[in-house]
């Protein structure tokens, strides 16, 4: 009864506004979903994992290596190398990475930064991994 | 009669307001700081929660400094460390921190029948598993490297460390990290922090809970890189996991890892991984290494000797054995 009453009172403009709001909410969730394509950043040196963290938490991490420091910035669903003491700075010039399988490397400092899906932290169901 | 002219519109607007309200509420949660640094040959991550009245940033920095200080005392590689100075002395007065670590280590060594051993420095040198060039040593080299090691080779007399032989080479790698994160937690507590986690390469000490809920700790599956054995919902305890997958090399299809059996001088073969819960990380760290060496049956018996300790040992066959208390805590994961 109430639904019928509501529908009977709705005008065309009501319908347009509601549709626009619902579309906006849906689009927001779509955008959020897009951003979480990759969920974790993993930093490795010679096959050993040095660091792994969620892409959703903002942080800056510094890694010492044979040629000095490499600074990785994580946040907003992406990761990139802000600076490195290496000679050519190829890693710094590489784009931000955020999708599963993307990577950026600082070869002189022997660092590989890659993006993983959330097979590990399915639905973000843990805070810390004990390994 | 409905009290509104546009009830549907109002419902939708209320929904939108609720969504944005929830987001705003979420952003007004207590401040969280999470910082990572490479210390003690691993990534140390400190997470703290608290109100603006607590100097969180400074507390985290002080906690890192404390870990650095412990590393400087206990490192095998830093010239002025207690361990480096001990290399050239039969006996020597050490810092209270190093003495405390060795005292705990000796307790676990005694309880485990020597499965936990802090005198394997020479053995680790010949294997180089944690170095840049790991290698499979000859049996004679291993025999030689075991000379001067074993239970009784290291004695603590008050604050004085006594080596039984010039060949005794002390290595605190299996315990110092646990002590360092315990110290970091003490520094945070002193600063007024009530909710924190210090995670040094998977060795974890928790302070309080996480935003009013227990911390959710996933436990690495020893044979599936992206898989978990299960999840624990815990707070205010220490948790250490050790496994043969952490640092290893393979030769002729055999995996040689970093957790040695002091009886043979070769990597221990009874377990794939061990997870230990204890009140302090220093105890959990030493117990985890000892239980790994002993394997499921004797390892669980060892854990039962330490009140407040719980744990799980995944045997060489991949089957987990665990203490009754641990069984109640774990949520198993189907991978």
CSV table of C-alpha atoms in Angstrom, one decimal:
chain,number,residue,atom,x,y,z
A,1,UNK,CA,0.0,0.0,0.0
A,2,UNK,CA,2.7,2.4,1.1
A,3,UNK,CA,4.7,1.7,-2.1
A,4,UNK,CA,1.7,2.3,-4.3
A,5,UNK,CA,1.1,5.6,-2.4
A,6,UNK,CA,4.7,6.6,-2.8
A,7,UNK,CA,4.7,5.8,-6.5
A,8,UNK,CA,1.4,7.6,-7.1
A,9,UNK,CA,2.9,10.8,-5.6
A,10,UNK,CA,6.1,10.7,-7.6
A,11,UNK,CA,6.5,13.1,-10.4
A,12,UNK,CA,8.7,12.7,-13.5
A,13,UNK,CA,11.3,15.0,-11.9
A,14,UNK,CA,11.4,12.9,-8.7
A,15,UNK,CA,12.2,9.9,-10.8
A,16,UNK,CA,15.0,11.7,-12.6
A,17,UNK,CA,16.6,12.9,-9.4
A,18,UNK,CA,16.4,9.4,-7.8
A,19,UNK,CA,17.8,7.8,-10.9
A,20,UNK,CA,20.7,10.3,-10.9
A,21,UNK,CA,21.5,9.8,-7.2
A,22,UNK,CA,21.4,6.0,-7.6
A,23,UNK,CA,23.6,6.2,-10.7
A,24,UNK,CA,26.0,8.4,-8.7
A,25,UNK,CA,26.2,5.9,-5.9
A,26,UNK,CA,26.7,3.0,-8.3
A,27,UNK,CA,29.4,4.9,-10.2
A,28,UNK,CA,31.2,5.6,-6.9
A,29,UNK,CA,31.3,1.9,-6.0
A,30,UNK,CA,32.4,1.2,-9.6
A,31,UNK,CA,35.3,3.6,-9.2
A,32,UNK,CA,36.2,2.1,-5.8
A,33,UNK,CA,36.1,-1.4,-7.4
A,34,UNK,CA,38.4,-0.2,-10.2
A,35,UNK,CA,40.9,1.2,-7.8
A,36,UNK,CA,41.2,-2.1,-5.9
A,37,UNK,CA,42.2,-4.1,-9.0
A,38,UNK,CA,45.6,-4.5,-7.3
A,39,UNK,CA,45.5,-4.7,-3.6
A,40,UNK,CA,49.0,-5.3,-2.3
A,41,UNK,CA,52.5,-4.0,-3.2
A,42,UNK,CA,55.3,-6.4,-2.7
A,43,UNK,CA,59.0,-5.4,-2.6
A,44,UNK,CA,61.6,-8.1,-3.3
A,45,UNK,CA,65.3,-8.4,-3.4
A,46,UNK,CA,66.8,-11.5,-5.1
A,47,UNK,CA,63.6,-13.4,-4.6
A,48,UNK,CA,63.2,-12.6,-1.0
A,49,UNK,CA,60.2,-10.5,0.1
A,50,UNK,CA,61.4,-7.4,1.9
A,51,UNK,CA,58.1,-5.7,2.3
A,52,UNK,CA,54.4,-6.2,1.6
A,53,UNK,CA,51.6,-3.9,2.3
A,54,UNK,CA,48.1,-2.9,1.3
A,55,UNK,CA,47.9,-0.3,-1.5
A,56,UNK,CA,45.1,1.4,0.3
A,57,UNK,CA,47.2,2.7,3.2
A,58,UNK,CA,49.4,5.7,2.6
A,59,UNK,CA,53.0,5.2,3.5
A,60,UNK,CA,56.6,5.9,2.5
A,61,UNK,CA,59.2,3.2,2.9
A,62,UNK,CA,62.9,3.5,2.5
A,63,UNK,CA,65.1,0.6,1.3
A,64,UNK,CA,68.9,0.5,1.7
A,65,UNK,CA,70.7,-1.2,-1.1
A,66,UNK,CA,74.2,-1.6,-2.7
A,67,UNK,CA,74.0,1.9,-4.1
A,68,UNK,CA,72.1,3.7,-1.4
A,69,UNK,CA,68.5,4.5,-0.6
A,70,UNK,CA,65.4,3.9,-2.7
A,71,UNK,CA,62.2,5.5,-1.5
A,72,UNK,CA,58.9,3.9,-2.3
A,73,UNK,CA,55.6,5.8,-1.9
A,74,UNK,CA,52.4,3.8,-1.5
A,75,UNK,CA,48.9,5.2,-1.3
A,76,UNK,CA,45.7,5.8,-3.1
A,77,UNK,CA,45.8,2.4,-4.7
A,78,UNK,CA,49.1,3.0,-6.3
A,79,UNK,CA,52.8,2.8,-5.7
A,80,UNK,CA,55.8,4.5,-7.2
A,81,UNK,CA,59.5,5.2,-6.5
A,82,UNK,CA,60.0,8.7,-5.4
A,83,UNK,CA,63.8,8.8,-5.4
A,84,UNK,CA,66.7,6.5,-5.6
A,85,UNK,CA,70.4,6.9,-5.2
A,86,UNK,CA,71.1,5.0,-8.4
A,87,UNK,CA,72.8,6.6,-11.3
A,88,UNK,CA,70.2,6.5,-14.1
A,89,UNK,CA,66.9,7.0,-12.2
A,90,UNK,CA,65.1,4.7,-14.6
A,91,UNK,CA,62.9,3.5,-11.7
A,92,UNK,CA,61.9,7.1,-10.7
A,93,UNK,CA,60.8,7.8,-14.3
A,94,UNK,CA,58.6,4.8,-14.5
A,95,UNK,CA,54.9,5.4,-14.0
A,96,UNK,CA,52.9,4.6,-10.9
A,97,UNK,CA,51.8,1.0,-10.7
A,98,UNK,CA,48.5,-0.3,-9.3
A,99,UNK,CA,47.2,-3.1,-11.3
A,100,UNK,CA,47.9,-6.8,-10.7
A,101,UNK,CA,51.2,-7.8,-12.4
A,102,UNK,CA,52.6,-4.4,-12.9
A,103,UNK,CA,56.0,-3.7,-11.6
A,104,UNK,CA,58.8,-1.2,-11.3
A,105,UNK,CA,62.4,-2.1,-10.5
A,106,UNK,CA,65.6,-0.4,-9.4
A,107,UNK,CA,68.2,-2.7,-10.8
A,108,UNK,CA,71.3,-1.1,-9.3
A,109,UNK,CA,69.7,-1.4,-5.8
A,110,UNK,CA,68.4,-4.9,-6.7
A,111,UNK,CA,64.8,-4.0,-5.8
A,112,UNK,CA,61.7,-5.3,-7.5
A,113,UNK,CA,58.4,-3.7,-6.6
A,114,UNK,CA,55.3,-5.5,-7.9
A,115,UNK,CA,51.5,-5.4,-7.5
A,116,UNK,CA,49.6,-8.5,-6.4
A,117,UNK,CA,45.9,-9.2,-6.3
A,118,UNK,CA,44.2,-9.9,-3.1
A,119,UNK,CA,44.3,-13.6,-3.3
A,120,UNK,CA,46.5,-13.2,-0.2
A,121,UNK,CA,44.3,-10.8,1.8
A,122,UNK,CA,41.0,-11.9,0.5
A,123,UNK,CA,38.5,-9.1,1.2
A,124,UNK,CA,41.1,-7.6,3.4
A,125,UNK,CA,40.4,-10.1,6.1
A,126,UNK,CA,43.6,-9.7,8.1
A,127,UNK,CA,45.6,-6.9,9.6
A,128,UNK,CA,49.1,-8.5,9.8
A,129,UNK,CA,50.6,-11.6,8.2
A,130,UNK,CA,52.8,-13.7,10.4
A,131,UNK,CA,55.3,-15.4,8.2
B,1,UNK,CA,-1.4,9.4,5.2
B,2,UNK,CA,2.3,9.9,4.8
B,3,UNK,CA,3.8,13.0,6.5
B,4,UNK,CA,5.9,14.0,3.4
B,5,UNK,CA,5.0,15.2,0.0
B,6,UNK,CA,8.1,13.5,-1.5
B,7,UNK,CA,8.7,10.4,0.6
B,8,UNK,CA,10.7,8.5,-1.9
B,9,UNK,CA,13.0,11.4,-2.6
B,10,UNK,CA,13.5,11.9,1.2
B,11,UNK,CA,14.3,8.2,1.6
B,12,UNK,CA,16.9,8.4,-1.1
B,13,UNK,CA,18.4,11.6,0.2
B,14,UNK,CA,18.5,10.1,3.7
B,15,UNK,CA,20.4,7.1,2.2
B,16,UNK,CA,22.9,9.3,0.6
B,17,UNK,CA,23.3,11.3,3.8
B,18,UNK,CA,23.8,8.1,5.7
B,19,UNK,CA,26.6,6.9,3.3
B,20,UNK,CA,28.4,10.2,3.5
B,21,UNK,CA,27.9,10.3,7.3
B,22,UNK,CA,29.4,6.9,7.7
B,23,UNK,CA,32.4,7.9,5.6
B,24,UNK,CA,32.8,11.0,7.8
B,25,UNK,CA,32.5,8.8,10.9
B,26,UNK,CA,35.1,6.5,9.5
B,27,UNK,CA,37.5,9.4,9.0
B,28,UNK,CA,37.1,10.6,12.5
B,29,UNK,CA,38.4,7.3,14.0
B,30,UNK,CA,41.5,7.6,16.2
B,31,UNK,CA,44.6,8.6,14.4
B,32,UNK,CA,46.6,5.8,12.9
B,33,UNK,CA,50.3,5.9,12.2
B,34,UNK,CA,52.1,3.1,10.3
B,35,UNK,CA,55.8,3.4,9.6
B,36,UNK,CA,58.3,0.8,8.2
B,37,UNK,CA,62.1,0.6,8.4
B,38,UNK,CA,64.6,-2.0,7.5
B,39,UNK,CA,66.3,-3.0,10.8
B,40,UNK,CA,67.8,-6.3,12.0
B,41,UNK,CA,67.9,-7.5,8.5
B,42,UNK,CA,64.2,-7.3,8.0
B,43,UNK,CA,61.3,-4.9,7.5
B,44,UNK,CA,60.1,-3.6,10.9
B,45,UNK,CA,56.6,-2.1,10.7
B,46,UNK,CA,55.1,-0.2,13.7
B,47,UNK,CA,51.4,0.6,13.7
B,48,UNK,CA,49.9,2.7,16.5
B,49,UNK,CA,46.4,4.1,17.2
B,50,UNK,CA,45.6,6.9,19.6
B,51,UNK,CA,44.1,10.2,20.2
B,52,UNK,CA,45.7,13.5,19.3
B,53,UNK,CA,46.8,13.9,23.0
B,54,UNK,CA,49.4,11.3,22.5
B,55,UNK,CA,52.6,12.2,20.5
B,56,UNK,CA,52.2,9.2,18.2
B,57,UNK,CA,54.8,10.2,15.7
B,58,UNK,CA,57.5,10.7,18.3
B,59,UNK,CA,56.6,7.5,20.0
B,60,UNK,CA,57.0,5.5,16.9
B,61,UNK,CA,60.4,7.2,16.2
B,62,UNK,CA,61.5,6.4,19.7
B,63,UNK,CA,60.4,2.8,19.3
B,64,UNK,CA,62.5,2.5,16.1
B,65,UNK,CA,65.5,4.0,17.9
B,66,UNK,CA,65.1,1.4,20.7
B,67,UNK,CA,65.2,-1.4,18.1
B,68,UNK,CA,68.3,0.2,16.5
B,69,UNK,CA,69.9,0.3,20.0
B,70,UNK,CA,69.2,-3.4,20.6
B,71,UNK,CA,70.5,-4.2,17.1
B,72,UNK,CA,73.7,-2.3,17.8
B,73,UNK,CA,74.2,-4.4,21.0
B,74,UNK,CA,73.4,-7.8,19.6
B,75,UNK,CA,74.5,-7.7,16.0
B,76,UNK,CA,77.1,-10.1,14.8
B,77,UNK,CA,78.3,-7.6,12.3
B,78,UNK,CA,78.6,-4.3,14.2
B,79,UNK,CA,82.1,-3.7,15.6
B,80,UNK,CA,81.1,-2.3,19.0
B,81,UNK,CA,78.3,-4.8,19.7
B,82,UNK,CA,78.6,-7.1,22.7
B,83,UNK,CA,78.8,-10.0,20.4
B,84,UNK,CA,81.7,-8.6,18.4
B,85,UNK,CA,83.6,-7.8,21.6
B,86,UNK,CA,82.9,-11.3,22.9
B,87,UNK,CA,84.7,-12.8,19.9
B,88,UNK,CA,88.0,-11.9,21.4
B,89,UNK,CA,87.3,-12.7,25.0
B,90,UNK,CA,86.7,-15.9,27.0
B,91,UNK,CA,84.4,-14.1,29.3
B,92,UNK,CA,83.1,-10.6,29.5
B,93,UNK,CA,80.6,-8.4,31.2
B,94,UNK,CA,77.8,-7.5,28.7
B,95,UNK,CA,75.0,-5.0,28.7
B,96,UNK,CA,72.0,-5.8,30.8
B,97,UNK,CA,70.0,-6.1,27.6
B,98,UNK,CA,72.3,-8.8,26.1
B,99,UNK,CA,72.4,-10.6,29.4
B,100,UNK,CA,68.6,-10.6,29.5
B,101,UNK,CA,68.4,-12.1,26.0
B,102,UNK,CA,71.0,-14.8,26.8
B,103,UNK,CA,69.2,-15.6,30.1
B,104,UNK,CA,65.9,-16.2,28.3
B,105,UNK,CA,67.8,-18.1,25.5
B,106,UNK,CA,69.5,-20.4,28.1
B,107,UNK,CA,66.1,-21.1,29.7
B,108,UNK,CA,64.6,-22.2,26.4
B,109,UNK,CA,67.8,-24.1,25.5
B,110,UNK,CA,67.6,-26.1,28.8
B,111,UNK,CA,63.9,-26.8,28.4
B,112,UNK,CA,64.3,-27.9,24.8
B,113,UNK,CA,67.3,-30.2,25.5
B,114,UNK,CA,69.5,-27.9,23.4
B,115,UNK,CA,67.2,-27.7,20.4
B,116,UNK,CA,67.5,-23.9,20.8
B,117,UNK,CA,71.2,-23.1,20.6
B,118,UNK,CA,72.8,-19.7,20.7
B,119,UNK,CA,76.3,-21.1,19.9
B,120,UNK,CA,75.8,-21.8,16.2
B,121,UNK,CA,77.7,-18.7,14.9
B,122,UNK,CA,80.4,-20.8,13.1
B,123,UNK,CA,77.8,-23.1,11.6
B,124,UNK,CA,75.9,-20.2,10.1
B,125,UNK,CA,79.1,-18.8,8.7
B,126,UNK,CA,79.9,-22.0,6.8
B,127,UNK,CA,76.4,-22.3,5.3
B,128,UNK,CA,75.9,-18.6,4.5
B,129,UNK,CA,72.2,-19.1,4.0
B,130,UNK,CA,71.4,-15.6,5.2
B,131,UNK,CA,74.3,-14.2,3.2
B,132,UNK,CA,74.8,-13.4,-0.4
B,133,UNK,CA,76.3,-16.8,-1.4
B,134,UNK,CA,74.6,-19.7,0.4
B,135,UNK,CA,76.4,-23.0,-0.1
B,136,UNK,CA,76.3,-26.7,0.9
B,137,UNK,CA,79.4,-27.2,3.1
B,138,UNK,CA,81.4,-30.5,3.1
B,139,UNK,CA,80.6,-32.8,6.1
B,140,UNK,CA,84.0,-32.1,7.6
B,141,UNK,CA,83.4,-28.4,7.6
B,142,UNK,CA,80.1,-28.9,9.4
B,143,UNK,CA,81.8,-31.1,12.0
B,144,UNK,CA,84.4,-28.5,12.5
B,145,UNK,CA,81.8,-25.7,12.7
B,146,UNK,CA,80.0,-27.6,15.5
B,147,UNK,CA,83.1,-27.6,17.7
B,148,UNK,CA,82.6,-25.4,20.7
B,149,UNK,CA,78.8,-25.3,20.3
B,150,UNK,CA,76.1,-26.9,22.2
B,151,UNK,CA,74.3,-26.7,25.5
B,152,UNK,CA,76.8,-25.8,28.2
B,153,UNK,CA,79.1,-24.0,25.7
B,154,UNK,CA,77.7,-20.7,26.9
B,155,UNK,CA,77.2,-19.7,30.5
B,156,UNK,CA,75.8,-16.6,32.1
B,157,UNK,CA,77.2,-15.6,35.5
B,158,UNK,CA,75.3,-12.5,36.6
B,159,UNK,CA,76.0,-10.0,33.9
B,160,UNK,CA,79.1,-11.9,32.6
B,161,UNK,CA,79.0,-14.2,29.6
B,162,UNK,CA,81.4,-17.1,29.7
B,163,UNK,CA,82.4,-19.1,26.6
B,164,UNK,CA,83.5,-22.6,27.3
B,165,UNK,CA,86.0,-22.6,24.4
B,166,UNK,CA,87.6,-20.1,22.1
B,167,UNK,CA,85.7,-21.8,19.3
B,168,UNK,CA,82.3,-21.0,20.7
B,169,UNK,CA,80.7,-18.4,18.5
B,170,UNK,CA,77.6,-16.8,19.8
B,171,UNK,CA,74.7,-15.9,17.5
B,172,UNK,CA,71.5,-14.3,18.8
B,173,UNK,CA,69.7,-14.3,15.5
B,174,UNK,CA,67.0,-16.6,16.8
B,175,UNK,CA,66.0,-14.4,19.7
B,176,UNK,CA,67.3,-10.8,19.6
B,177,UNK,CA,64.6,-9.7,17.2
B,178,UNK,CA,61.9,-10.8,19.6
B,179,UNK,CA,63.6,-9.0,22.5
B,180,UNK,CA,63.9,-5.8,20.3
B,181,UNK,CA,60.2,-5.7,19.5
B,182,UNK,CA,59.4,-6.3,23.2
B,183,UNK,CA,61.5,-3.3,24.0
B,184,UNK,CA,59.8,-1.2,21.3
B,185,UNK,CA,56.4,-2.0,22.8
B,186,UNK,CA,57.7,-0.9,26.3
B,187,UNK,CA,58.8,2.4,24.7
B,188,UNK,CA,55.4,2.9,23.2
B,189,UNK,CA,53.7,2.0,26.5
B,190,UNK,CA,55.8,4.5,28.3
B,191,UNK,CA,54.7,7.2,25.9
B,192,UNK,CA,51.1,6.5,26.6
B,193,UNK,CA,50.3,4.4,23.6
B,194,UNK,CA,47.7,1.7,24.3
B,195,UNK,CA,47.1,0.2,20.9
B,196,UNK,CA,50.0,-0.9,18.7
B,197,UNK,CA,51.6,-3.6,16.7
B,198,UNK,CA,55.3,-4.1,16.1
B,199,UNK,CA,55.9,-6.5,13.3
B,200,UNK,CA,59.5,-7.4,12.5
B,201,UNK,CA,59.4,-9.7,9.5
B,202,UNK,CA,56.5,-11.7,10.9
B,203,UNK,CA,57.6,-11.6,14.5
B,204,UNK,CA,54.8,-9.7,16.1
B,205,UNK,CA,54.0,-8.1,19.4
B,206,UNK,CA,50.6,-6.6,19.9
B,207,UNK,CA,49.7,-3.9,22.5
B,208,UNK,CA,46.0,-3.8,23.3
B,209,UNK,CA,43.4,-4.2,20.6
B,210,UNK,CA,42.8,-2.6,17.2
B,211,UNK,CA,40.1,0.1,17.2
B,212,UNK,CA,38.1,-1.9,19.8
B,213,UNK,CA,38.4,-5.2,17.9
B,214,UNK,CA,41.1,-7.9,18.2
B,215,UNK,CA,43.9,-7.8,15.7
B,216,UNK,CA,43.4,-10.2,12.8
B,217,UNK,CA,46.6,-12.1,12.2
B,218,UNK,CA,46.9,-14.4,9.2
B,219,UNK,CA,49.4,-17.3,9.4
B,220,UNK,CA,51.5,-18.0,6.3
B,221,UNK,CA,51.0,-21.4,4.6
B,222,UNK,CA,54.4,-23.0,4.4
B,223,UNK,CA,53.9,-24.4,0.9
B,224,UNK,CA,51.6,-21.8,-0.7
B,225,UNK,CA,53.2,-18.4,-1.3
B,226,UNK,CA,49.8,-16.6,-1.3
B,227,UNK,CA,48.0,-19.0,1.0
B,228,UNK,CA,47.2,-19.0,4.7
B,229,UNK,CA,46.8,-21.7,7.2
B,230,UNK,CA,44.4,-19.7,9.2
B,231,UNK,CA,43.6,-16.6,11.1
B,232,UNK,CA,43.9,-15.6,14.8
B,233,UNK,CA,41.9,-12.9,16.5
B,234,UNK,CA,44.1,-11.9,19.3
B,235,UNK,CA,45.3,-8.9,21.3
B,236,UNK,CA,48.0,-8.0,23.8
B,237,UNK,CA,50.3,-11.0,23.0
B,238,UNK,CA,53.3,-11.9,21.0
B,239,UNK,CA,53.2,-14.2,17.9
B,240,UNK,CA,56.1,-15.6,16.0
B,241,UNK,CA,56.1,-17.8,12.9
B,242,UNK,CA,59.2,-19.5,11.6
B,243,UNK,CA,59.4,-21.7,8.6
B,244,UNK,CA,61.7,-23.4,6.1
B,245,UNK,CA,60.3,-21.1,3.3
B,246,UNK,CA,61.8,-17.9,4.7
B,247,UNK,CA,65.4,-18.2,3.7
B,248,UNK,CA,66.6,-21.1,1.8
B,249,UNK,CA,68.4,-22.4,-1.3
B,250,UNK,CA,67.8,-25.6,-3.2
B,251,UNK,CA,70.4,-28.0,-4.6
B,252,UNK,CA,69.6,-31.3,-6.4
B,253,UNK,CA,66.0,-30.9,-5.3
B,254,UNK,CA,66.7,-30.5,-1.6
B,255,UNK,CA,65.8,-27.4,0.3
B,256,UNK,CA,68.4,-26.1,2.7
B,257,UNK,CA,67.0,-23.5,5.0
B,258,UNK,CA,68.1,-21.3,7.9
B,259,UNK,CA,66.8,-23.2,10.9
B,260,UNK,CA,69.6,-25.6,11.9
B,261,UNK,CA,69.4,-28.7,14.0
B,262,UNK,CA,72.3,-28.3,16.5
B,263,UNK,CA,72.6,-32.1,16.7
B,264,UNK,CA,73.5,-32.6,13.1
B,265,UNK,CA,74.6,-29.2,11.8
B,266,UNK,CA,72.1,-29.5,8.9
B,267,UNK,CA,68.8,-27.7,8.5
B,268,UNK,CA,66.2,-29.3,10.7
B,269,UNK,CA,63.8,-31.6,8.8
B,270,UNK,CA,61.0,-32.4,11.3
B,271,UNK,CA,58.8,-29.3,10.5
B,272,UNK,CA,57.7,-27.0,7.7
B,273,UNK,CA,56.6,-24.2,10.0
B,274,UNK,CA,55.9,-23.2,13.6
B,275,UNK,CA,53.7,-20.5,15.1
B,276,UNK,CA,54.1,-19.7,18.7
B,277,UNK,CA,52.0,-17.4,20.9
B,278,UNK,CA,53.5,-16.1,24.2
B,279,UNK,CA,53.4,-13.2,26.5
B,280,UNK,CA,56.6,-11.8,25.2
B,281,UNK,CA,58.2,-11.9,21.7
B,282,UNK,CA,61.6,-12.9,23.1
B,283,UNK,CA,60.2,-16.1,24.5
B,284,UNK,CA,58.0,-16.8,21.4
B,285,UNK,CA,61.0,-16.3,19.2
B,286,UNK,CA,63.2,-18.8,21.0
B,287,UNK,CA,60.4,-21.3,21.4
B,288,UNK,CA,59.5,-21.1,17.7
B,289,UNK,CA,63.1,-22.1,16.7
B,290,UNK,CA,63.3,-24.8,19.3
B,291,UNK,CA,59.9,-26.3,18.4
B,292,UNK,CA,60.7,-26.2,14.7
B,293,UNK,CA,63.8,-28.3,15.4
B,294,UNK,CA,62.0,-30.7,17.7
B,295,UNK,CA,59.0,-31.3,15.4
B,296,UNK,CA,55.3,-31.7,16.2
B,297,UNK,CA,55.3,-34.2,19.0
B,298,UNK,CA,58.3,-32.9,21.1
B,299,UNK,CA,57.7,-29.3,20.1
B,300,UNK,CA,54.1,-29.3,21.5
B,301,UNK,CA,55.4,-30.9,24.7
B,302,UNK,CA,58.0,-28.1,24.9
B,303,UNK,CA,55.3,-25.3,24.5
B,304,UNK,CA,53.3,-26.9,27.3
B,305,UNK,CA,56.3,-26.3,29.7
B,306,UNK,CA,55.9,-22.5,29.2
B,307,UNK,CA,52.7,-21.2,30.9
B,308,UNK,CA,50.8,-18.8,28.7
B,309,UNK,CA,52.4,-20.2,25.5
B,310,UNK,CA,50.3,-21.8,22.7
B,311,UNK,CA,51.3,-22.9,19.3
B,312,UNK,CA,51.1,-24.9,16.1
B,313,UNK,CA,53.7,-27.0,14.4
B,314,UNK,CA,53.3,-28.0,10.8
B,315,UNK,CA,55.2,-31.3,10.4
B,316,UNK,CA,57.3,-32.4,7.5
B,317,UNK,CA,54.3,-34.2,6.2
B,318,UNK,CA,52.3,-30.9,6.1
B,319,UNK,CA,50.0,-31.9,8.9
B,320,UNK,CA,49.5,-29.3,11.7
B,321,UNK,CA,49.7,-30.3,15.4
B,322,UNK,CA,48.7,-27.7,18.0
B,323,UNK,CA,48.1,-27.0,21.7
B,324,UNK,CA,44.5,-27.2,22.9
B,325,UNK,CA,44.5,-23.4,23.5
B,326,UNK,CA,45.7,-22.7,20.0
B,327,UNK,CA,43.1,-24.9,18.5
B,328,UNK,CA,40.4,-22.8,20.2
B,329,UNK,CA,41.9,-19.5,18.8
B,330,UNK,CA,42.5,-20.4,15.1
B,331,UNK,CA,40.0,-20.0,12.3
B,332,UNK,CA,41.2,-22.4,9.6
B,333,UNK,CA,41.5,-21.2,6.1
B,334,UNK,CA,40.5,-23.3,3.1
B,335,UNK,CA,43.0,-22.4,0.4
